[in-house]
PDB file of C-alpha atoms in Angstrom:
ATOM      1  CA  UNK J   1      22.017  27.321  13.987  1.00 59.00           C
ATOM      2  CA  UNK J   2      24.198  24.367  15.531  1.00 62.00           C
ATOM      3  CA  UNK J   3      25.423  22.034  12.855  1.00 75.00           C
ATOM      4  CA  UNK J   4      25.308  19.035  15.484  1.00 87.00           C
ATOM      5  CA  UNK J   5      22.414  16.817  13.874  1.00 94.00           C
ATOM      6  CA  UNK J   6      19.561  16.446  15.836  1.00 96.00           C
ATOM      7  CA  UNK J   7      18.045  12.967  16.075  1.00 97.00           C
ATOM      8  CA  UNK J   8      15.268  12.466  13.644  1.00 97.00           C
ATOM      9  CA  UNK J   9      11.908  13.658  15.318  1.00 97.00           C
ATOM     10  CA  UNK J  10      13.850  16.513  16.909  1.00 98.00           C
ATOM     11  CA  UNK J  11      14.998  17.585  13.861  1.00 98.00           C
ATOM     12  CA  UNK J  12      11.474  17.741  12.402  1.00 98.00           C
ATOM     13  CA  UNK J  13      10.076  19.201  14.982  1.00 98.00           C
ATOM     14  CA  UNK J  14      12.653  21.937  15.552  1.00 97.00           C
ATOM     15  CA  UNK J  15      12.367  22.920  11.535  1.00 97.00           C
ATOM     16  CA  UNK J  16       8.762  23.295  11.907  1.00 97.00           C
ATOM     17  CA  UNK J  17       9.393  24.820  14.565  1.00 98.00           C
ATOM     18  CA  UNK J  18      11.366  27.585  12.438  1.00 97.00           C
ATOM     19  CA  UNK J  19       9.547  27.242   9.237  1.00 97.00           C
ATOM     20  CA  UNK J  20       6.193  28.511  11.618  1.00 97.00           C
ATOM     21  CA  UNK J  21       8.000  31.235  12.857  1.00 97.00           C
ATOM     22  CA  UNK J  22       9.283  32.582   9.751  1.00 96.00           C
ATOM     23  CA  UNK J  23      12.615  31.476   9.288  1.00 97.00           C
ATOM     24  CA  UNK J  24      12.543  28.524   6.734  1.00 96.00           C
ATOM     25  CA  UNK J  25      16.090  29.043   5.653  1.00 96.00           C
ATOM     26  CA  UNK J  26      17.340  28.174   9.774  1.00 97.00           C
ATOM     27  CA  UNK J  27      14.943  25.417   9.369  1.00 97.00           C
ATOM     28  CA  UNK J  28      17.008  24.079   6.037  1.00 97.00           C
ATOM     29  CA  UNK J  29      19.778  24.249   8.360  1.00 97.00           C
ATOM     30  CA  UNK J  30      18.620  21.727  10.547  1.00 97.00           C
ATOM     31  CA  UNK J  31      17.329  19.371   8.177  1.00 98.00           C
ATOM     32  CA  UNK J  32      20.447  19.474   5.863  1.00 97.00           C
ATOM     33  CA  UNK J  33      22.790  18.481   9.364  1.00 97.00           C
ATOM     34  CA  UNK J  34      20.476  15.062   9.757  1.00 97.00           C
ATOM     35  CA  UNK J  35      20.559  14.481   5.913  1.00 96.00           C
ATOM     36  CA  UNK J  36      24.410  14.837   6.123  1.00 95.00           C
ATOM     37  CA  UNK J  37      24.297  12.962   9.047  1.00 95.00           C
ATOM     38  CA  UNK J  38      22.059  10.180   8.796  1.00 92.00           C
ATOM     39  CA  UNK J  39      22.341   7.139   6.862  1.00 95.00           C
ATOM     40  CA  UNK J  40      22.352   6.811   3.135  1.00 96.00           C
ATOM     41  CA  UNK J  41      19.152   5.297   2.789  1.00 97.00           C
ATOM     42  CA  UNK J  42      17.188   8.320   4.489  1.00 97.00           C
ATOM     43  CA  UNK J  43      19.232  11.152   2.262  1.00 97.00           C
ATOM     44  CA  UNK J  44      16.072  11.514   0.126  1.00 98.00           C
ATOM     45  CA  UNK J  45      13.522  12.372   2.814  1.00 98.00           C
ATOM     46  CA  UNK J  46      16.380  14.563   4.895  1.00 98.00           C
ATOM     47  CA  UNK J  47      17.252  16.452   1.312  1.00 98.00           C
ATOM     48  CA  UNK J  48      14.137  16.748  -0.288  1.00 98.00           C
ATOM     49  CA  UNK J  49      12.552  18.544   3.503  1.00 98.00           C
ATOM     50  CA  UNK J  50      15.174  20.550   3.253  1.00 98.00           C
ATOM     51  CA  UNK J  51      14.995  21.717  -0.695  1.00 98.00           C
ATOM     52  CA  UNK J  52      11.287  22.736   0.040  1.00 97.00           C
ATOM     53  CA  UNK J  53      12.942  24.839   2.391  1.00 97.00           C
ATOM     54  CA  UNK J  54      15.262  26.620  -0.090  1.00 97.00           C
ATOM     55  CA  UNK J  55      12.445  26.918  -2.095  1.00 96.00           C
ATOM     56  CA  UNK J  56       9.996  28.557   0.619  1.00 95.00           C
ATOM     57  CA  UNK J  57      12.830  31.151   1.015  1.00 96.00           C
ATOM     58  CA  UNK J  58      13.406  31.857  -2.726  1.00 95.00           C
ATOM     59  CA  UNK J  59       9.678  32.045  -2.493  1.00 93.00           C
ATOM     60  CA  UNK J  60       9.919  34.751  -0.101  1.00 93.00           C
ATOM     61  CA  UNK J  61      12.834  36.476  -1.808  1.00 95.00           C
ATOM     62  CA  UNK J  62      10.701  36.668  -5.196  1.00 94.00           C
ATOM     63  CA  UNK J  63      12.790  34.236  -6.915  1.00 95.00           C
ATOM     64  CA  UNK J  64      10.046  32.245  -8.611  1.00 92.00           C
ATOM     65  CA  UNK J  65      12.379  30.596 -10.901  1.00 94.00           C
ATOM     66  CA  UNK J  66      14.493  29.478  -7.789  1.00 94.00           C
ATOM     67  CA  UNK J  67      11.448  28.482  -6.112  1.00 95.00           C
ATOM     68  CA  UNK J  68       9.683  26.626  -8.973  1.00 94.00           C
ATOM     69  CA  UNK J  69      12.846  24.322  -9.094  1.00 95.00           C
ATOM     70  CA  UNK J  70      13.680  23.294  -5.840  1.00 96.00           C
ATOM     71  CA  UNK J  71      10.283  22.623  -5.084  1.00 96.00           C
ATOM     72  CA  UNK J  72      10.298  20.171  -7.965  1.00 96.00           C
ATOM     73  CA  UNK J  73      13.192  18.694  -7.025  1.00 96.00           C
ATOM     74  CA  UNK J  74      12.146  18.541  -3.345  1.00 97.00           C
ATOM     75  CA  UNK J  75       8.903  16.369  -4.869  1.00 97.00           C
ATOM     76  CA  UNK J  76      11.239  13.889  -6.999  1.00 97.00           C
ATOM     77  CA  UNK J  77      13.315  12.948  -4.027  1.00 98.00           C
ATOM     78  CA  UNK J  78      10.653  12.931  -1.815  1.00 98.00           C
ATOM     79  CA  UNK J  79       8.644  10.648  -4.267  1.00 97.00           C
ATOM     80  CA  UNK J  80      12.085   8.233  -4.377  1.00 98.00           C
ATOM     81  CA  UNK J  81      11.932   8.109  -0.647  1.00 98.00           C
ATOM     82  CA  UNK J  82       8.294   7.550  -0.691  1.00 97.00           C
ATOM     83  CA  UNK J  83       8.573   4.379  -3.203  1.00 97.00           C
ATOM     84  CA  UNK J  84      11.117   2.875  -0.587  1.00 97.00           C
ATOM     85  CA  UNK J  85       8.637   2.157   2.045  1.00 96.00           C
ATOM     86  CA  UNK J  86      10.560   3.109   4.530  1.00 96.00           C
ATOM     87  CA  UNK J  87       9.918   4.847   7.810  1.00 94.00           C
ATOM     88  CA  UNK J  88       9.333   8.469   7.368  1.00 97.00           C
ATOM     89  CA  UNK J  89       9.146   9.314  11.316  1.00 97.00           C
ATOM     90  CA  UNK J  90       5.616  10.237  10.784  1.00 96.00           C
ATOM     91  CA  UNK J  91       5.705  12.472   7.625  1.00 97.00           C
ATOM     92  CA  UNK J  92       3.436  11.342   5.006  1.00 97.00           C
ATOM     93  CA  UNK J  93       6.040  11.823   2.001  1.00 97.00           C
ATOM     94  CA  UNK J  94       3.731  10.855  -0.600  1.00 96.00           C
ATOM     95  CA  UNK J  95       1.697  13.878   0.212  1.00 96.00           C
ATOM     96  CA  UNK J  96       4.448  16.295   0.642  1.00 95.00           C
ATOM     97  CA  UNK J  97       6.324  15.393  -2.566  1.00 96.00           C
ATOM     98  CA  UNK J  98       2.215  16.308  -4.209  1.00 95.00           C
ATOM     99  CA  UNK J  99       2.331  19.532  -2.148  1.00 93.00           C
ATOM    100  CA  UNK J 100       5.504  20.298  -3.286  1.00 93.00           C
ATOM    101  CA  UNK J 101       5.021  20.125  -7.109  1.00 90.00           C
ATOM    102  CA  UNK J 102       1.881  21.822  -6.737  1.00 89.00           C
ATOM    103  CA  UNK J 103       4.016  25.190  -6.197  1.00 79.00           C
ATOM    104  CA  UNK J 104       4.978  25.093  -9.490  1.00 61.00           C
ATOM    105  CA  UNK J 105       3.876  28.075 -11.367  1.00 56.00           C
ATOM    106  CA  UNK J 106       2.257  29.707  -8.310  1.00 54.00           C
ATOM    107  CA  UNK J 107       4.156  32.487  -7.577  1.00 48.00           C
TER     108      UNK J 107
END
């Protein structure tokens, strides 16, 4: 995976792109180059896609523990991106931070 950022809706589409086929670590990659990226403001919403990424591969892996963490911290920064009221580029971040903390325990 390039680290050259992708611009915003590029980058989302790209990870699900990756996360669909599989490969949700390549799709961290991706996110993680726009969070590093972009501006300050947005490092919530890049960071918090890309923890639920980590955690769908320690998911995969059979790291529960892992998994159970990052996908609550994916849901806290999401939810602190959410309460800004910014633009999201289409993702509803109130509902993925919820469908992120409901992984807790699941595995």
């Amino acid at each position: 995976m390039s680290e050259e950022p992708l611009p915003p809706h590029e980058t989302l589409r790209k990870a699900r792109e990756l996360i669909d086929a599989g490969r949700p670590f390549a799709a961290h990659e991706v996110l993680e180059a726009r969070w590093k990226a972009g501006p300050a403001e947005e490092a919530d919403l890049w960071q918090g896609l890309a923890q639920v990424c980590v955690a769908l591969t320690h998911a995969a892996r059979g790291n529960q523990v892992g998994a159970q963490r990052l996908f609550e911290r994916a849901g806290d920064r999401l939810s602190a991106f959410a309460s800004t009221g910014r633009d999201a580029y289409g993702v509803d971040v109130t509902k993925s931070a919820a469908q992120a903390r409901r992984h807790r325990g699941t595995f």
